[in-house]
Short mmCIF file of C-alpha atoms in Angstrom, two decimals:
data_model
loop_
_atom_site.label_atom_id
_atom_site.label_comp_id
_atom_site.label_asym_id
_atom_site.label_seq_id
_atom_site.Cartn_x
_atom_site.Cartn_y
_atom_site.Cartn_z
CA MET A 1 115.64 102.97 192.31
CA SER A 2 118.81 105.13 191.74
CA GLU A 3 121.26 101.66 191.77
CA VAL A 4 119.46 101.04 188.17
CA LYS A 5 119.64 104.75 187.22
CA LYS A 6 122.87 104.22 187.78
CA ILE A 7 123.96 101.56 186.37
CA GLY A 8 121.97 102.31 183.33
CA LYS A 9 124.45 105.47 183.06
CA ASN A 10 126.73 104.64 183.53
CA SER A 11 126.35 101.75 180.89
CA LEU A 12 126.00 104.59 178.94
CA MET A 13 129.13 106.21 179.39
CA SER A 14 130.51 102.37 178.74
CA TYR A 15 129.33 102.21 175.52
CA ILE A 16 130.91 105.76 174.15
CA ALA A 17 133.82 104.93 175.60
CA ARG A 18 133.79 101.83 173.57
CA ALA A 19 132.74 103.21 170.94
CA SER A 20 135.37 105.70 170.61
CA ASP A 21 138.00 103.37 170.87
CA LEU A 22 136.46 101.23 167.99
CA VAL A 23 135.08 104.02 165.36
CA VAL A 24 138.40 106.67 165.96
CA GLY A 25 140.45 103.97 165.35
CA ILE A 26 139.95 102.50 162.85
CA VAL A 27 139.43 106.08 160.94
CA THR A 28 142.96 106.42 162.12
CA MET A 29 144.32 102.62 161.11
CA SER A 30 142.34 103.81 157.66
CA ILE A 31 143.67 106.94 157.03
CA ILE A 32 147.27 106.26 157.63
CA ALA A 33 146.74 102.68 155.16
CA ARG A 34 146.06 105.19 151.97
CA TYR A 35 148.64 107.33 153.06
CA LEU A 36 151.68 104.75 153.36
CA SER A 37 153.42 102.31 150.48
CA ILE A 38 152.70 98.50 151.65
CA GLU A 39 155.33 98.35 153.14
CA PHE A 40 155.50 100.35 155.45
CA PHE A 41 152.00 99.33 155.94
CA GLY A 42 153.01 96.08 156.89
CA ASN A 43 155.88 97.54 159.21
CA TYR A 44 153.42 99.85 161.13
CA MET A 45 151.28 96.93 161.39
CA LEU A 46 154.14 95.03 162.98
CA VAL A 47 155.42 98.08 165.50
CA MET A 48 150.85 97.81 166.79
CA THR A 49 151.07 93.94 166.91
CA CYS A 50 154.09 94.01 168.74
CA GLY A 51 152.66 97.07 170.92
CA TRP A 52 149.63 94.90 171.33
CA ILE A 53 151.12 92.17 172.99
CA LEU A 54 152.56 93.75 175.16
CA SER A 55 150.11 95.88 176.49
CA THR A 56 148.12 92.14 177.39
CA ILE A 57 150.99 91.08 178.92
CA VAL A 58 151.11 94.31 180.97
CA ASN A 59 148.27 94.96 182.23
CA MET A 60 147.41 91.39 183.17
CA GLY A 61 144.24 91.41 184.77
CA THR A 62 145.46 94.56 186.95
CA GLU A 63 142.68 96.78 185.72
CA GLN A 64 139.82 93.68 186.96
CA ILE A 65 141.37 92.83 190.36
CA THR A 66 141.89 96.32 191.38
CA VAL A 67 138.01 97.26 189.94
CA ARG A 68 137.23 94.16 192.30
CA GLU A 69 138.73 94.78 195.25
CA ILE A 70 138.24 98.93 196.13
CA SER A 71 134.81 98.85 194.79
CA ARG A 72 134.48 96.52 197.69
CA ASN A 73 136.95 98.60 199.90
CA LYS A 74 137.20 101.84 198.50
CA GLU A 75 139.91 102.26 201.97
CA GLU A 76 141.84 100.43 199.65
CA ALA A 77 142.04 102.08 196.81
CA SER A 78 144.89 103.97 196.93
CA GLY A 79 147.05 100.61 198.01
CA PHE A 80 145.93 98.70 194.99
CA LEU A 81 146.07 101.83 192.79
CA VAL A 82 150.46 101.94 194.04
CA ASN A 83 150.61 98.07 193.80
CA GLY A 84 149.12 97.89 190.41
CA ILE A 85 150.93 99.96 188.16
CA PHE A 86 154.45 98.93 190.55
CA VAL A 87 153.24 95.29 189.09
CA ASN A 88 152.91 97.21 186.10
CA PHE A 89 156.58 98.41 185.56
CA LEU A 90 157.31 95.16 187.10
CA LEU A 91 156.13 94.16 183.73
CA PHE A 92 156.16 96.75 181.20
CA SER A 93 160.23 96.27 182.40
CA ILE A 94 160.53 92.36 181.52
CA CYS A 95 159.02 92.62 178.73
CA ILE A 96 161.26 95.47 177.59
CA ALA A 97 164.37 93.15 178.69
CA ILE A 98 163.57 90.57 176.27
CA TYR A 99 162.53 92.40 173.23
CA SER A 100 165.85 94.15 173.88
CA LEU A 101 167.47 91.01 174.03
CA SER A 102 165.45 89.82 170.95
CA ILE A 103 165.82 93.00 168.70
CA PRO A 104 169.12 91.58 167.48
CA PHE A 105 168.12 88.63 166.46
CA LEU A 106 165.68 89.76 164.42
CA LYS A 107 166.92 91.61 161.81
CA LEU A 108 165.34 95.21 161.78
CA GLU A 109 165.97 98.45 160.35
CA ARG A 110 166.70 101.46 163.10
CA VAL A 111 163.66 103.31 162.14
CA ILE A 112 161.82 100.01 163.01
CA ILE A 113 163.25 99.48 166.30
CA PHE A 114 162.95 103.02 167.45
CA ALA A 115 159.34 102.78 166.53
CA LEU A 116 158.70 99.69 168.12
CA TYR A 117 160.87 101.37 171.53
CA LEU A 118 158.26 104.43 170.78
CA ASN A 119 154.55 102.11 170.97
CA PHE A 120 155.43 100.25 173.55
CA LEU A 121 156.30 103.13 175.91
CA SER A 122 152.54 104.24 174.61
CA GLU A 123 151.52 100.68 175.32
CA ALA A 124 153.11 101.40 178.89
CA MET A 125 150.56 104.72 179.49
CA LYS A 126 147.53 103.31 178.32
CA ALA A 127 148.03 99.96 180.77
CA TYR A 128 148.68 102.71 183.49
CA MET A 129 146.29 104.86 182.37
CA ARG A 130 143.77 101.95 182.81
CA VAL A 131 144.55 101.22 186.32
CA ILE A 132 143.66 105.05 187.30
CA ILE A 133 140.37 103.93 185.19
CA SER A 134 140.14 100.74 187.07
CA VAL A 135 140.07 103.77 190.43
CA PHE A 136 137.03 105.86 188.50
CA ILE A 137 135.02 102.55 187.71
CA ALA A 138 134.80 101.16 190.89
CA TYR A 139 133.62 104.28 192.39
CA GLU A 140 130.65 104.09 189.77
CA LYS A 141 132.14 107.07 187.98
CA MET A 142 132.23 105.77 183.98
CA GLY A 143 132.21 109.64 182.40
CA TYR A 144 135.24 109.77 183.24
CA ASP A 145 136.50 106.75 181.07
CA ALA A 146 135.12 107.51 178.19
CA LEU A 147 136.37 110.92 178.50
CA LEU A 148 139.82 109.63 178.78
CA THR A 149 139.69 106.98 176.43
CA PHE A 150 137.83 109.80 173.76
CA LEU A 151 140.54 112.14 173.93
CA ALA A 152 143.82 109.92 173.86
CA ARG A 153 141.95 108.38 170.42
CA VAL A 154 141.20 112.08 169.00
CA ILE A 155 144.83 113.30 169.99
CA VAL A 156 146.34 110.61 168.27
CA LEU A 157 143.20 111.04 165.22
CA ILE A 158 144.49 115.18 164.50
CA SER A 159 148.09 114.16 165.40
CA THR A 160 147.97 111.73 162.46
CA ILE A 161 145.82 113.69 160.35
CA ALA A 162 149.18 116.56 160.95
CA ILE A 163 151.07 114.54 160.59
CA ILE A 164 150.08 113.20 157.10
CA TYR A 165 149.45 116.72 156.12
CA PHE A 166 153.27 117.74 156.76
CA LYS A 167 154.44 114.18 155.22
CA LEU A 168 156.01 113.72 158.12
CA ASP A 169 158.55 110.48 158.35
CA PHE A 170 156.56 107.31 159.42
CA VAL A 171 158.49 106.91 162.90
CA TYR A 172 156.03 110.63 164.25
CA LEU A 173 153.21 108.30 163.67
CA PHE A 174 154.24 106.96 167.16
CA VAL A 175 154.86 109.72 168.75
CA SER A 176 151.93 110.45 167.98
CA CYS A 177 150.75 107.26 169.63
CA VAL A 178 153.31 108.58 172.90
CA ALA A 179 151.07 112.19 172.33
CA GLY A 180 148.11 110.52 173.57
CA SER A 181 148.09 107.70 176.07
CA GLY A 182 150.86 110.00 178.20
CA THR A 183 148.01 112.80 177.75
CA GLY A 184 145.33 110.41 178.24
CA LEU A 185 147.35 109.19 181.16
CA LEU A 186 148.56 112.31 182.74
CA LEU A 187 144.51 114.27 183.20
CA GLY A 188 143.36 110.53 184.31
CA LEU A 189 145.84 111.48 187.91
CA ILE A 190 144.59 115.00 188.33
CA ILE A 191 141.98 113.84 188.00
CA LEU A 192 142.39 110.83 190.45
CA LEU A 193 144.57 112.94 192.81
CA LYS A 194 141.40 115.87 193.09
CA LYS A 195 138.40 114.16 192.90
CA PHE A 196 138.67 110.40 194.17
CA VAL A 197 141.76 109.23 196.10
CA VAL A 198 145.88 111.06 196.10
CA PRO A 199 147.72 107.58 196.63
CA LYS A 200 150.20 106.61 199.25
CA ILE A 201 153.66 105.88 197.76
CA GLU A 202 153.80 102.52 199.87
CA ILE A 203 154.79 99.66 197.92
CA GLN A 204 154.36 96.42 200.19
CA PHE A 205 155.39 92.96 199.12
CA SER A 206 152.41 90.96 200.54
CA ARG A 207 149.55 93.38 198.33
CA LEU A 208 152.15 92.95 195.16
CA LYS A 209 152.25 89.07 195.59
CA TYR A 210 148.05 89.37 196.17
CA ILE A 211 147.74 91.39 192.93
CA PHE A 212 149.71 89.13 191.09
CA VAL A 213 148.56 85.78 191.46
CA GLU A 214 145.14 87.05 191.84
CA SER A 215 145.00 89.03 188.45
CA PHE A 216 147.15 86.31 186.31
CA PRO A 217 144.51 84.02 185.65
CA VAL A 218 143.05 86.92 184.16
CA GLY A 219 145.66 87.86 182.33
CA ILE A 220 146.16 84.15 181.11
CA ASN A 221 142.39 84.16 180.18
CA ILE A 222 142.59 86.99 177.98
CA ILE A 223 146.59 85.88 176.35
CA SER A 224 144.49 82.92 175.27
CA GLN A 225 141.69 84.75 173.81
CA GLN A 226 144.31 86.54 171.67
CA PHE A 227 145.64 83.00 170.40
CA TYR A 228 141.21 81.51 169.39
CA PHE A 229 140.41 84.94 168.14
CA TYR A 230 143.37 84.92 165.87
CA ILE A 231 145.47 81.33 165.91
CA GLY A 232 142.58 80.29 162.44
CA VAL A 233 144.49 83.07 160.64
CA TYR A 234 147.97 81.24 160.71
CA VAL A 235 146.48 78.29 160.20
CA VAL A 236 145.08 79.05 156.96
CA LYS A 237 147.74 81.19 155.94
CA THR A 238 150.50 78.06 156.20
CA LEU A 239 147.34 75.46 154.31
CA GLU A 240 145.90 77.76 152.17
CA ASN A 241 146.95 81.26 150.72
CA GLU A 242 146.91 85.03 152.02
CA ALA A 243 143.31 84.98 149.97
CA ALA A 244 142.17 82.12 152.01
CA VAL A 245 143.66 84.25 154.98
CA ALA A 246 141.48 87.41 154.41
CA LEU A 247 138.24 85.56 153.40
CA PHE A 248 138.29 83.67 157.00
CA GLN A 249 139.77 86.96 158.42
CA GLY A 250 137.49 89.60 157.87
CA PRO A 251 134.72 88.61 159.24
CA ASN A 252 135.83 86.80 161.82
CA LYS A 253 137.33 90.18 163.27
CA LEU A 254 134.00 92.28 162.53
CA VAL A 255 132.13 89.10 164.86
CA THR A 256 135.12 89.39 167.78
CA LEU A 257 133.74 93.49 167.31
CA PHE A 258 130.97 92.70 169.10
CA GLN A 259 132.33 92.03 172.35
CA ILE A 260 132.02 95.92 172.79
CA ILE A 261 128.13 95.02 173.15
CA PRO A 262 128.42 93.06 176.60
CA ILE A 263 131.65 94.81 178.40
CA ALA A 264 130.37 97.65 177.82
CA LEU A 265 127.18 96.85 179.13
CA LEU A 266 128.89 94.50 182.48
CA ALA A 267 131.26 96.74 182.99
CA ALA A 268 128.86 99.02 184.67
CA PHE A 269 127.58 96.37 186.82
CA GLN A 270 130.88 94.78 188.23
CA PRO A 271 131.55 97.03 191.45
CA LEU A 272 127.95 95.90 192.47
CA MET A 273 128.73 91.76 191.83
CA SER A 274 132.15 92.47 193.15
CA ARG A 275 130.55 93.44 196.49
CA LEU A 276 127.73 91.34 196.47
CA ALA A 277 129.73 88.69 195.99
CA VAL A 278 130.98 89.04 199.48
CA SER A 279 128.28 90.11 200.68
CA ASN A 280 126.71 87.76 203.20
CA THR A 281 123.27 88.08 202.42
CA SER A 282 122.99 89.25 199.25
CA SER A 283 123.97 85.68 197.88
CA ASN A 284 120.62 86.11 196.20
CA LYS A 285 120.89 89.94 195.08
CA PHE A 286 124.22 88.43 192.89
CA GLU A 287 122.15 85.28 192.05
CA TYR A 288 119.14 87.65 190.50
CA VAL A 289 121.67 90.12 188.79
CA TYR A 290 123.27 86.71 186.65
CA GLN A 291 120.19 85.70 185.73
CA LYS A 292 118.96 88.62 184.44
CA SER A 293 122.05 89.85 183.02
CA PHE A 294 122.10 86.38 181.51
CA LYS A 295 118.71 86.72 180.06
CA PHE A 296 118.92 90.20 178.56
CA LEU A 297 122.35 89.31 176.54
CA PHE A 298 120.70 86.74 174.59
CA ILE A 299 117.89 89.09 173.98
CA ILE A 300 120.62 91.46 172.02
CA SER A 301 122.88 88.63 170.80
CA PHE A 302 120.30 86.34 169.17
CA PRO A 303 118.95 88.97 166.85
CA VAL A 304 122.29 89.66 165.88
CA SER A 305 123.24 86.16 164.84
CA VAL A 306 119.69 85.66 163.03
CA LEU A 307 119.12 88.96 160.93
CA GLY A 308 123.50 88.68 160.40
CA MET A 309 122.49 85.77 158.51
CA VAL A 310 119.84 87.00 156.68
CA LEU A 311 121.24 89.83 155.30
CA ALA A 312 125.67 88.55 155.48
CA HIS A 313 125.55 89.70 151.43
CA LYS A 314 125.06 93.11 152.35
CA ILE A 315 126.76 93.66 155.40
CA ILE A 316 129.90 91.73 153.63
CA LEU A 317 130.21 94.01 150.54
CA LEU A 318 129.66 97.63 152.64
CA VAL A 319 132.24 96.84 154.88
CA PHE A 320 135.21 95.26 152.95
CA GLY A 321 133.36 95.26 148.89
CA VAL A 322 133.16 93.26 146.05
CA GLY A 323 136.57 91.94 146.45
CA PHE A 324 134.80 89.59 149.65
CA LYS A 325 132.04 88.70 148.76
CA ASP A 326 133.63 84.65 148.64
CA ALA A 327 133.59 85.68 152.68
CA VAL A 328 129.85 85.23 152.85
CA ILE A 329 129.53 81.63 153.56
CA SER A 330 132.20 82.67 156.63
CA PHE A 331 130.53 85.22 158.17
CA GLN A 332 127.43 83.65 158.09
CA ILE A 333 128.74 80.83 159.98
CA LEU A 334 130.97 83.13 162.70
CA ILE A 335 128.11 84.82 163.18
CA TRP A 336 126.24 82.71 165.38
CA ALA A 337 129.34 82.73 167.40
CA VAL A 338 128.04 86.57 168.70
CA ASN A 339 125.86 84.18 171.83
CA PHE A 340 128.71 82.29 172.65
CA ILE A 341 130.91 85.43 173.17
CA PHE A 342 128.28 87.45 174.60
CA LEU A 343 127.32 84.99 177.60
CA ASP A 344 130.69 83.41 178.22
CA VAL A 345 131.65 87.77 178.42
CA LEU A 346 129.62 87.66 181.31
CA LEU A 347 130.65 84.16 182.48
CA THR A 348 133.77 85.73 182.93
CA PHE A 349 132.38 88.26 184.71
CA VAL A 350 131.06 86.80 186.90
CA LEU A 351 134.04 83.71 187.62
CA THR A 352 136.29 87.27 187.86
CA SER A 353 133.24 88.76 191.07
CA ILE A 354 133.73 85.53 193.13
CA ASN A 355 137.36 85.24 192.93
CA LYS A 356 137.20 82.34 190.76
CA GLN A 357 139.23 83.83 188.06
CA ARG A 358 141.65 80.40 188.00
CA LEU A 359 139.13 78.83 186.35
CA LEU A 360 139.09 80.44 183.15
CA ILE A 361 141.94 79.39 182.69
CA LEU A 362 140.83 75.94 182.03
CA GLY A 363 138.52 76.62 179.81
CA ASN A 364 140.37 78.97 177.35
CA VAL A 365 143.16 76.28 177.06
CA THR A 366 141.18 73.72 176.21
CA CYS A 367 139.71 76.11 173.01
CA VAL A 368 143.52 77.33 171.39
CA LEU A 369 143.60 73.35 171.34
CA THR A 370 140.00 72.87 169.98
CA ASN A 371 140.82 75.31 167.63
CA LEU A 372 144.83 74.62 166.32
CA ILE A 373 142.79 70.88 166.05
CA LEU A 374 139.83 71.33 164.74
CA SER A 375 141.63 74.48 161.87
CA ILE A 376 144.20 72.03 161.00
CA ILE A 377 141.74 69.08 160.07
CA PHE A 378 139.34 71.12 158.80
CA VAL A 379 141.27 73.80 156.72
CA LYS A 380 142.48 71.34 154.93
CA LYS A 381 139.39 69.50 153.58
CA TYR A 382 137.00 73.23 153.40
CA GLY A 383 139.63 75.53 153.20
CA TYR A 384 138.81 78.75 154.93
CA VAL A 385 135.14 78.16 155.37
CA GLY A 386 136.51 74.70 157.76
CA ALA A 387 138.47 77.56 159.68
CA ALA A 388 135.38 78.93 160.26
CA TRP A 389 133.80 76.46 161.70
CA ALA A 390 136.68 75.41 163.83
CA ALA A 391 136.46 79.33 165.46
CA LEU A 392 132.94 78.67 165.60
CA ILE A 393 132.69 75.55 167.21
CA SER A 394 135.60 76.61 169.96
CA TYR A 395 133.47 79.55 170.84
CA GLY A 396 131.05 76.99 171.91
CA VAL A 397 133.47 74.67 173.81
CA VAL A 398 134.37 77.40 176.57
CA PHE A 399 131.28 78.78 177.00
CA ILE A 400 130.19 75.10 177.80
CA ILE A 401 133.03 74.53 180.43
CA ASP A 402 133.04 78.64 181.51
CA PHE A 403 129.21 77.41 182.34
CA TYR A 404 129.62 74.11 183.71
CA PHE A 405 131.65 76.42 186.70
CA VAL A 406 129.40 79.68 187.02
CA THR A 407 126.52 77.15 187.43
CA LYS A 408 128.25 75.03 189.89
CA ASN A 409 130.17 77.55 192.08
CA LEU A 410 126.98 79.65 192.07
CA LYS A 411 124.45 76.49 192.46
CA CYS A 412 121.41 78.54 190.38
CA ALA A 413 120.75 78.27 186.12
CA PRO A 414 120.09 81.70 184.33
CA LEU A 415 115.90 81.38 184.09
CA LYS A 416 114.23 80.05 181.14
CA GLN A 417 111.28 82.21 181.01
CA GLY A 418 112.45 84.91 177.97
CA ILE A 419 114.53 82.55 176.06
CA LEU A 420 112.33 81.31 173.84
CA GLN A 421 110.28 84.41 172.79
CA PRO A 422 113.43 86.35 171.49
CA VAL A 423 113.72 83.25 169.07
CA ILE A 424 111.06 82.83 167.99
CA SER A 425 110.36 86.38 167.58
CA SER A 426 114.25 86.29 165.55
CA LEU A 427 113.41 83.53 162.96
CA ILE A 428 110.37 85.99 162.30
CA ALA A 429 111.91 88.95 161.75
CA GLY A 430 114.64 87.27 159.51
CA PHE A 431 111.69 85.40 157.58
CA ILE A 432 110.11 88.37 156.86
CA LEU A 433 113.40 90.35 155.44
CA TYR A 434 114.61 87.29 153.42
CA SER A 435 111.25 87.93 151.53
CA PHE A 436 112.77 91.40 150.91
CA HIS A 437 116.60 91.74 150.76
CA SER A 438 116.51 93.79 147.67
CA LEU A 439 116.01 96.58 150.22
CA ASN A 440 118.52 98.87 151.20
CA ILE A 441 120.65 97.26 153.83
CA VAL A 442 119.86 100.67 156.45
CA LEU A 443 116.04 99.75 155.73
CA LEU A 444 116.38 96.31 156.37
CA PHE A 445 117.95 96.44 159.49
CA LEU A 446 115.87 99.49 161.01
CA CYS A 447 113.28 97.46 160.39
CA GLY A 448 114.26 94.37 161.79
CA MET A 449 114.34 95.91 165.22
CA ILE A 450 111.34 97.62 164.84
CA ILE A 451 109.89 93.93 164.24
CA TYR A 452 111.68 91.87 166.60
CA LEU A 453 111.36 94.56 169.72
CA GLY A 454 107.72 94.60 168.80
CA LEU A 455 107.78 90.89 168.62
CA ILE A 456 109.40 90.24 171.81
CA TRP A 457 107.20 93.16 173.20
CA ALA A 458 104.08 91.49 172.20
CA LEU A 459 104.99 88.26 173.22
CA LYS A 460 105.69 88.95 177.08
CA THR A 461 109.06 88.56 176.64
CA PHE A 462 110.16 91.01 180.31
CA THR A 463 108.23 90.14 183.10
CA ARG A 464 106.62 93.52 185.01
CA GLU A 465 109.50 93.66 187.19
CA GLU A 466 111.77 94.04 184.56
CA ARG A 467 109.29 97.03 182.19
CA GLN A 468 109.64 98.57 186.17
CA LEU A 469 112.96 98.45 186.08
CA PHE A 470 113.58 99.66 182.24
CA ARG A 471 111.32 102.83 183.13
CA SER A 472 113.59 103.81 186.10
CA ILE A 473 115.90 103.85 183.98
CA PHE A 474 115.11 106.07 180.87
CA ILE A 475 111.62 107.77 182.51
CA ARG A 476 112.94 110.77 185.70
CA THR A 477 110.84 110.25 188.50
#
């Protein structure tokens, strides 16, 4: 059971890393929004958006491939680390060259240009830090991921508060980003050298080619996800108005944030799944991990959709305020996408683990085209609500395609046992909450979770073996 305890501990550390990144990031942005004028906050978001795009391109899936390969053979850690970082550096250089050639045509102010370069530097260092963290993940030491992620974010937050207190210029906000990423990268490098491996600086063309070829489909997958997450925004903005954009994108952004749950959970499983995928004697174990993960993720995701739909009005008012009350209907539609999002994260991990990440491209490209076409059709007739329906259908399309490829390659399907009970339990809990919808949202949420957990346990959703797994994780023996 030591393997199970290790996964449980690493899952917790991964949750801490992702949650701290999310929460501190939201707090930082909220503070900055109140400090800057609307015009400068728009410029801030422009610079940050450019940085996020660059970060996606620079990383290009190298982190996932590095975790997979080092998990299988620890002796290859140095080679994959050094060459992975070099791939990131080459991509960063290309991006900087393109941006530098494009900037004169954008007619940006000098301070914005300087801020762009500072943010590019910050995102590049963050990408290098993520490759180092991939070594920690491959060695199943997720605590260092949590430490570096939290430290980098807190430094940015503290620096931002200091900048506001001393009323420093706009550009200093991006100096704080450099400070946070730089500190995380430096500390990560120190931990790597002292506790894991001393990299041998050796650039190997064959390994560079392998990393790029293997990571390219993953990178295209990540970029495509960004497109189908946000393509509806541009269609609504083009065909409707800014108010409609807010009523669609607010709920959409809130729903996509739920990715943190499956990503954090499955990050702890990736090293194990990568090893099992190449073992001639462990194919049944790989299928076992996949089937159990599918079941547990569905048990988590379905009640989120049901309870989210019932409590939609209270959630929207709590998160966005009274001005977003018309966004309730789009949230009630999009919340059902949580089921597809949770399970597709698992399917992506599985296809990457078995070296079939190229198959992800078809699903994501189809999803982008579906979202674009349906958004244009539906938004013209139903406005921002039509964009919500288009997004939900698109999430379903990518799930179906990825599910087909996983089932075809593993030659197995998820277990049917334990699927019906969460549906029944969620619907009962949702009906009870709807009957008492006038109560406080926190009380309703807690009651809903207690009722749901009690019902799935009473309906024997978990087998005896699964209950033993839970005990081995949470109870010291």
